[in-house]
């Protein structure tokens, strides 16, 4: 009998025993994300063929033009999660406020909330560059059966029970962790099944890729400028290679496989950085740490930051532990001056 790679469904069932809360609720939640990812993938892959490109004519809270696929992906994930009644609340980059799925005549004792960036990197859609979905899962902290509150969403990243991303690239992959290692599954679009293709993903010991938008160089903090110059010096395994796709999920995914650091620091344009703590940095930091890497704002561990707002931004340094620690050293040195 030919041995095939484990499917995502088989993997979830086998790993069920690892979930602290083995009610199966988290499994059903991951399964619903799996389904929504397939639906979005179908549209992303044919974006060039149908009139779904271009902006939907509305702006999101970020003040960015909402690409039609942004709006579509947001609706697909929300509808899939709501229809399966497996969460009590949802927060999204595309929604000004969180969505409570409790109350009214339907009893909802579900214990998980999901925060997501339904289609990150959407500015790349029109130029056929890969984009991604990022998700973060917490247990609610307010009483079951009551409407969720902002408190359920403003939890530090170290409280996450699971996090992951879907990258719609040359192939579509879902990469996630429930706290026990990071595993990657590749979609076979012909049959709509994800197969375990990247078991137990880890950052390589060494990395030599740095990912930063050097177009913002003059606006960077001094420590970042010093670190970039360090990467470019001829010494040992340097100069490093610069790779920047402009899609966090893709840059992170490549750096986790090949070894590298992603930096989006504060700039004069974005004094708190550009990336969102709750549904971009926390989930990626959760994965990075479980893959042997590190994530900080240049000084503080991302997962320790106590959020104060749903859409708050942070500076983000994430990747190989050794590379992040080197960058943090330049940041601390520059701060002392
Ligand atoms: P810039 C995409 O909009 C995003 O949030 C990340 O996916 C990406 O890494 C970053 O912003 C790109 O930002 O300013 O370099 O275009």
XYZ file of C-alpha atoms and ligand atoms in Angstrom:
353
model
C 0.000 0.000 0.000
C 1.479 3.390 -0.929
C 2.232 5.415 2.179
C 0.954 8.983 1.781
C 1.803 11.936 3.953
C -0.587 12.462 6.796
C -3.474 14.775 5.960
C -4.284 17.765 8.141
C -7.460 16.039 9.255
C -5.580 12.905 10.345
C -2.931 15.077 12.045
C -5.541 16.966 14.078
C -7.175 13.746 15.224
C -3.801 12.224 16.188
C -2.763 15.398 18.023
C -6.130 15.734 19.756
C -4.605 14.217 22.860
C -2.083 17.095 23.009
C -4.797 19.750 23.359
C -5.139 20.731 27.005
C -8.860 21.247 26.423
C -9.620 18.042 24.541
C -13.260 18.838 24.054
C -12.538 18.814 20.325
C -13.578 22.473 20.127
C -10.069 23.618 19.143
C -9.907 20.849 16.522
C -13.188 22.021 15.029
C -11.872 25.585 15.072
C -8.680 24.633 13.198
C -10.816 22.623 10.768
C -13.020 25.630 10.034
C -9.928 27.742 9.324
C -8.746 24.968 7.012
C -12.027 25.116 5.062
C -12.104 28.937 4.884
C -8.488 28.890 3.651
C -9.468 26.629 0.751
C -12.335 28.918 -0.231
C -10.155 32.059 -0.123
C -7.376 30.219 -1.957
C -9.763 29.482 -4.805
C -10.544 33.183 -5.255
C -6.952 34.391 -4.733
C -5.731 31.957 -7.379
C -8.112 33.288 -9.991
C -7.959 36.940 -8.899
C -6.533 37.929 -12.257
C -9.403 36.354 -14.147
C -12.488 37.804 -12.552
C -13.437 41.310 -11.608
C -12.446 40.903 -7.977
C -9.293 43.007 -8.207
C -9.006 46.602 -7.288
C -10.469 48.347 -4.289
C -13.956 47.771 -2.995
C -14.383 51.515 -2.778
C -14.351 51.499 1.028
C -11.596 52.231 3.541
C -10.871 50.063 6.601
C -9.894 51.381 10.054
C -6.312 51.446 8.851
C -7.328 54.137 6.362
C -6.217 51.776 3.605
C -8.276 51.122 0.487
C -9.917 47.763 1.105
C -9.074 45.493 -1.787
C -12.099 43.469 -2.850
C -10.254 40.252 -1.885
C -9.645 41.710 1.594
C -13.376 42.203 2.019
C -14.142 38.802 0.532
C -11.601 36.938 2.702
C -12.869 38.702 5.814
C -16.451 37.619 5.062
C -15.426 34.022 4.320
C -13.558 33.573 7.593
C -16.231 35.305 9.671
C -19.108 33.364 8.056
C -17.279 30.018 8.389
C -16.521 30.622 12.067
C -20.004 31.945 12.862
C -21.914 29.259 10.914
C -20.038 26.487 12.725
C -20.772 28.160 16.083
C -17.361 27.308 17.504
C -16.184 30.696 18.731
C -17.675 33.324 21.016
C -15.924 36.317 19.447
C -13.915 37.491 16.439
C -11.615 40.471 15.842
C -10.286 41.319 12.387
C -8.029 43.904 10.773
C -10.990 44.605 8.466
C -13.462 45.223 11.312
C -13.399 48.449 13.340
C -14.645 46.637 16.461
C -14.750 43.023 17.659
C -17.746 40.800 16.871
C -19.563 39.051 19.741
C -21.220 35.771 18.817
C -22.982 35.289 22.118
C -26.347 36.476 23.264
C -29.753 36.664 21.659
C -31.717 33.434 21.819
C -28.767 31.209 20.921
C -26.854 29.788 23.898
C -23.164 29.907 23.134
C -20.802 28.396 25.710
C -17.875 28.406 23.296
C -14.619 29.250 24.972
C -12.411 30.562 22.127
C -11.975 33.946 20.476
C -10.168 34.365 17.139
C -8.218 37.415 15.974
C -7.152 37.589 12.344
C -5.688 39.482 9.447
C -7.822 37.844 6.756
C -5.609 38.848 3.850
C -2.233 40.291 4.814
C -0.094 41.875 2.115
C -3.159 42.712 0.047
C -1.307 45.484 -1.788
C 0.502 42.618 -3.556
C -2.698 41.101 -4.952
C -2.752 43.152 -8.150
C 0.868 42.287 -8.957
C 0.471 38.545 -8.403
C 2.727 38.343 -5.354
C 1.843 35.924 -2.541
C -0.415 37.049 0.287
C -1.539 35.385 3.493
C -4.074 34.947 6.279
C -2.849 35.225 9.887
C -4.860 33.922 12.866
C -4.530 33.929 16.647
C -6.668 31.943 19.118
C -7.273 32.566 22.843
C -9.586 31.151 25.505
C -12.038 33.826 26.609
C -11.396 35.300 30.076
C -14.955 36.534 30.755
C -17.761 34.167 31.893
C -18.994 31.590 29.335
C -22.408 32.323 27.867
C -22.083 36.094 28.305
C -21.270 38.475 25.430
C -17.498 38.810 24.997
C -15.811 42.043 25.998
C -12.673 43.871 24.835
C -10.858 42.145 27.736
C -11.177 38.808 25.918
C -9.166 40.237 23.011
C -6.588 42.359 24.837
C -4.673 39.381 26.231
C -0.854 39.215 26.043
C 0.399 36.961 23.222
C 1.784 34.411 25.693
C -1.870 33.482 26.486
C -2.499 32.244 22.925
C -3.614 28.597 22.730
C -2.905 28.408 18.982
C -1.758 30.586 16.089
C -0.846 30.195 12.449
C -0.991 31.472 8.912
C -2.076 30.410 5.444
C 0.270 31.478 2.658
C -1.297 31.727 -0.818
C 1.928 31.399 -2.784
C 3.375 29.110 -5.450
C 1.533 26.551 -3.373
C -0.986 27.118 -0.616
C 0.157 26.120 2.859
C -1.267 26.271 6.344
C 1.372 26.555 9.080
C 0.215 26.499 12.696
C 1.001 25.527 16.262
C -1.106 24.655 19.287
C 1.955 25.165 21.443
C 3.603 21.828 20.643
C 5.885 22.594 17.700
C 5.107 24.164 14.328
C 3.814 22.064 11.420
C 3.233 22.983 7.771
C 0.624 21.447 5.469
C 0.532 21.890 1.691
C -2.759 21.938 -0.180
C -3.257 19.552 -3.092
C -5.717 21.737 -5.016
C -6.744 18.847 -7.253
C -8.467 17.113 -4.344
C -8.692 19.956 -1.807
C -6.659 18.127 0.830
C -3.793 19.531 2.909
C -0.862 17.123 3.449
C 1.792 17.308 6.190
C 4.756 18.554 4.120
C 6.828 20.411 6.760
C 6.747 18.526 10.089
C 8.241 20.204 13.187
C 9.458 23.404 11.478
C 12.466 25.092 13.114
C 14.608 28.107 12.259
C 18.086 26.936 11.172
C 20.776 27.566 13.817
C 22.343 30.243 11.608
C 20.603 32.728 9.327
C 21.896 35.188 6.735
C 18.793 36.840 5.322
C 17.598 40.230 6.530
C 14.148 41.454 5.518
C 13.442 45.172 5.940
C 12.065 47.917 3.692
C 15.293 49.855 3.210
C 13.327 52.552 1.379
C 12.490 53.801 4.884
C 16.170 53.801 5.946
C 16.455 57.518 6.706
C 13.413 57.240 9.010
C 14.746 54.234 10.969
C 15.935 54.395 14.596
C 19.744 54.578 14.888
C 19.984 50.991 16.204
C 18.277 49.634 13.061
C 20.545 51.681 10.793
C 23.595 50.294 12.638
C 22.269 46.730 12.374
C 21.645 47.070 8.609
C 25.207 48.364 8.118
C 26.451 45.400 10.221
C 24.577 42.995 7.873
C 26.217 44.673 4.863
C 29.814 44.516 6.171
C 32.253 42.048 4.610
C 33.167 39.739 7.504
C 32.604 36.072 8.397
C 29.379 34.942 6.707
C 28.488 38.567 5.868
C 27.414 40.462 3.890
C 24.054 38.837 4.396
C 21.400 38.603 1.693
C 18.555 41.116 1.636
C 15.152 39.677 0.770
C 11.900 41.640 1.192
C 8.641 40.562 -0.442
C 6.433 43.122 1.295
C 4.161 40.347 2.543
C 4.824 39.474 6.198
C 3.614 35.883 5.881
C 5.885 35.191 2.888
C 8.949 36.904 4.386
C 8.419 35.080 7.699
C 7.853 31.721 5.983
C 11.042 31.993 3.907
C 13.099 33.142 6.900
C 11.835 30.252 9.049
C 12.903 27.748 6.386
C 16.173 29.372 5.258
C 17.181 31.388 8.330
C 16.685 35.132 8.625
C 15.299 38.138 10.441
C 12.299 40.315 9.574
C 12.275 43.887 10.877
C 9.517 46.478 10.707
C 10.704 49.182 13.128
C 9.151 52.430 14.166
C 9.662 55.209 11.598
C 8.780 58.892 11.594
C 5.736 57.925 9.437
C 4.770 55.070 11.790
C 6.173 56.057 15.242
C 4.823 52.805 16.763
C 5.768 50.690 13.759
C 3.291 49.578 11.111
C 2.372 46.012 12.060
C -0.534 45.204 14.342
C 0.268 43.566 17.681
C -2.858 41.438 18.089
C -3.353 39.772 14.699
C 0.049 40.071 13.004
C 2.901 40.209 15.546
C 1.501 38.017 18.347
C 0.639 35.013 16.139
C 3.937 35.234 14.229
C 5.839 35.609 17.529
C 4.023 32.535 18.932
C 5.150 30.503 15.906
C 8.675 31.972 15.919
C 9.291 30.985 19.551
C 7.956 27.471 19.005
C 10.231 27.147 16.002
C 13.278 28.068 18.134
C 13.298 31.718 17.076
C 12.633 35.011 18.858
C 10.352 38.051 18.495
C 10.557 41.466 20.191
C 9.862 45.120 19.602
C 13.606 45.657 19.706
C 13.628 45.637 23.492
C 10.652 43.677 24.926
C 9.449 40.146 24.110
C 6.369 40.552 21.872
C 4.393 37.862 23.734
C 4.834 39.726 27.041
C 3.342 43.010 25.792
C -0.021 43.794 27.444
C -2.260 45.128 24.659
C -4.218 48.332 25.247
C -6.049 48.696 21.925
C -7.481 46.271 19.356
C -5.527 47.734 16.395
C -2.416 48.909 18.174
C 0.881 48.852 16.298
C 4.309 47.720 17.498
C 7.853 47.624 16.130
C 8.638 44.072 15.105
C 11.938 42.138 15.074
C 11.365 38.440 14.381
C 13.409 35.461 13.218
C 16.526 33.525 14.149
C 17.225 33.889 17.862
C 20.875 34.834 17.242
C 19.974 37.451 14.590
C 17.218 39.042 16.692
C 19.540 39.210 19.710
C 22.231 40.888 17.576
C 19.720 43.498 16.358
C 18.477 44.055 19.951
C 22.098 44.666 21.001
C 22.395 47.491 18.437
C 19.051 48.891 19.636
C 20.150 48.915 23.294
C 23.549 50.418 22.467
C 21.952 53.219 20.410
C 19.426 53.913 23.181
C 22.204 54.452 25.748
C 23.796 57.247 23.689
P 5.791 48.321 3.548
C 1.471 44.376 4.280
O 0.703 45.553 4.128
C 2.200 44.463 5.607
O 1.288 44.584 6.647
C 3.096 43.245 5.796
O 2.552 42.094 5.268
C 4.357 43.663 5.068
O 5.516 42.999 5.583
C 4.416 45.167 5.333
O 3.078 45.594 5.582
C 4.950 45.899 4.130
O 4.981 47.281 4.480
O 5.660 49.639 4.271
O 7.228 47.846 3.510
O 5.126 48.275 2.190
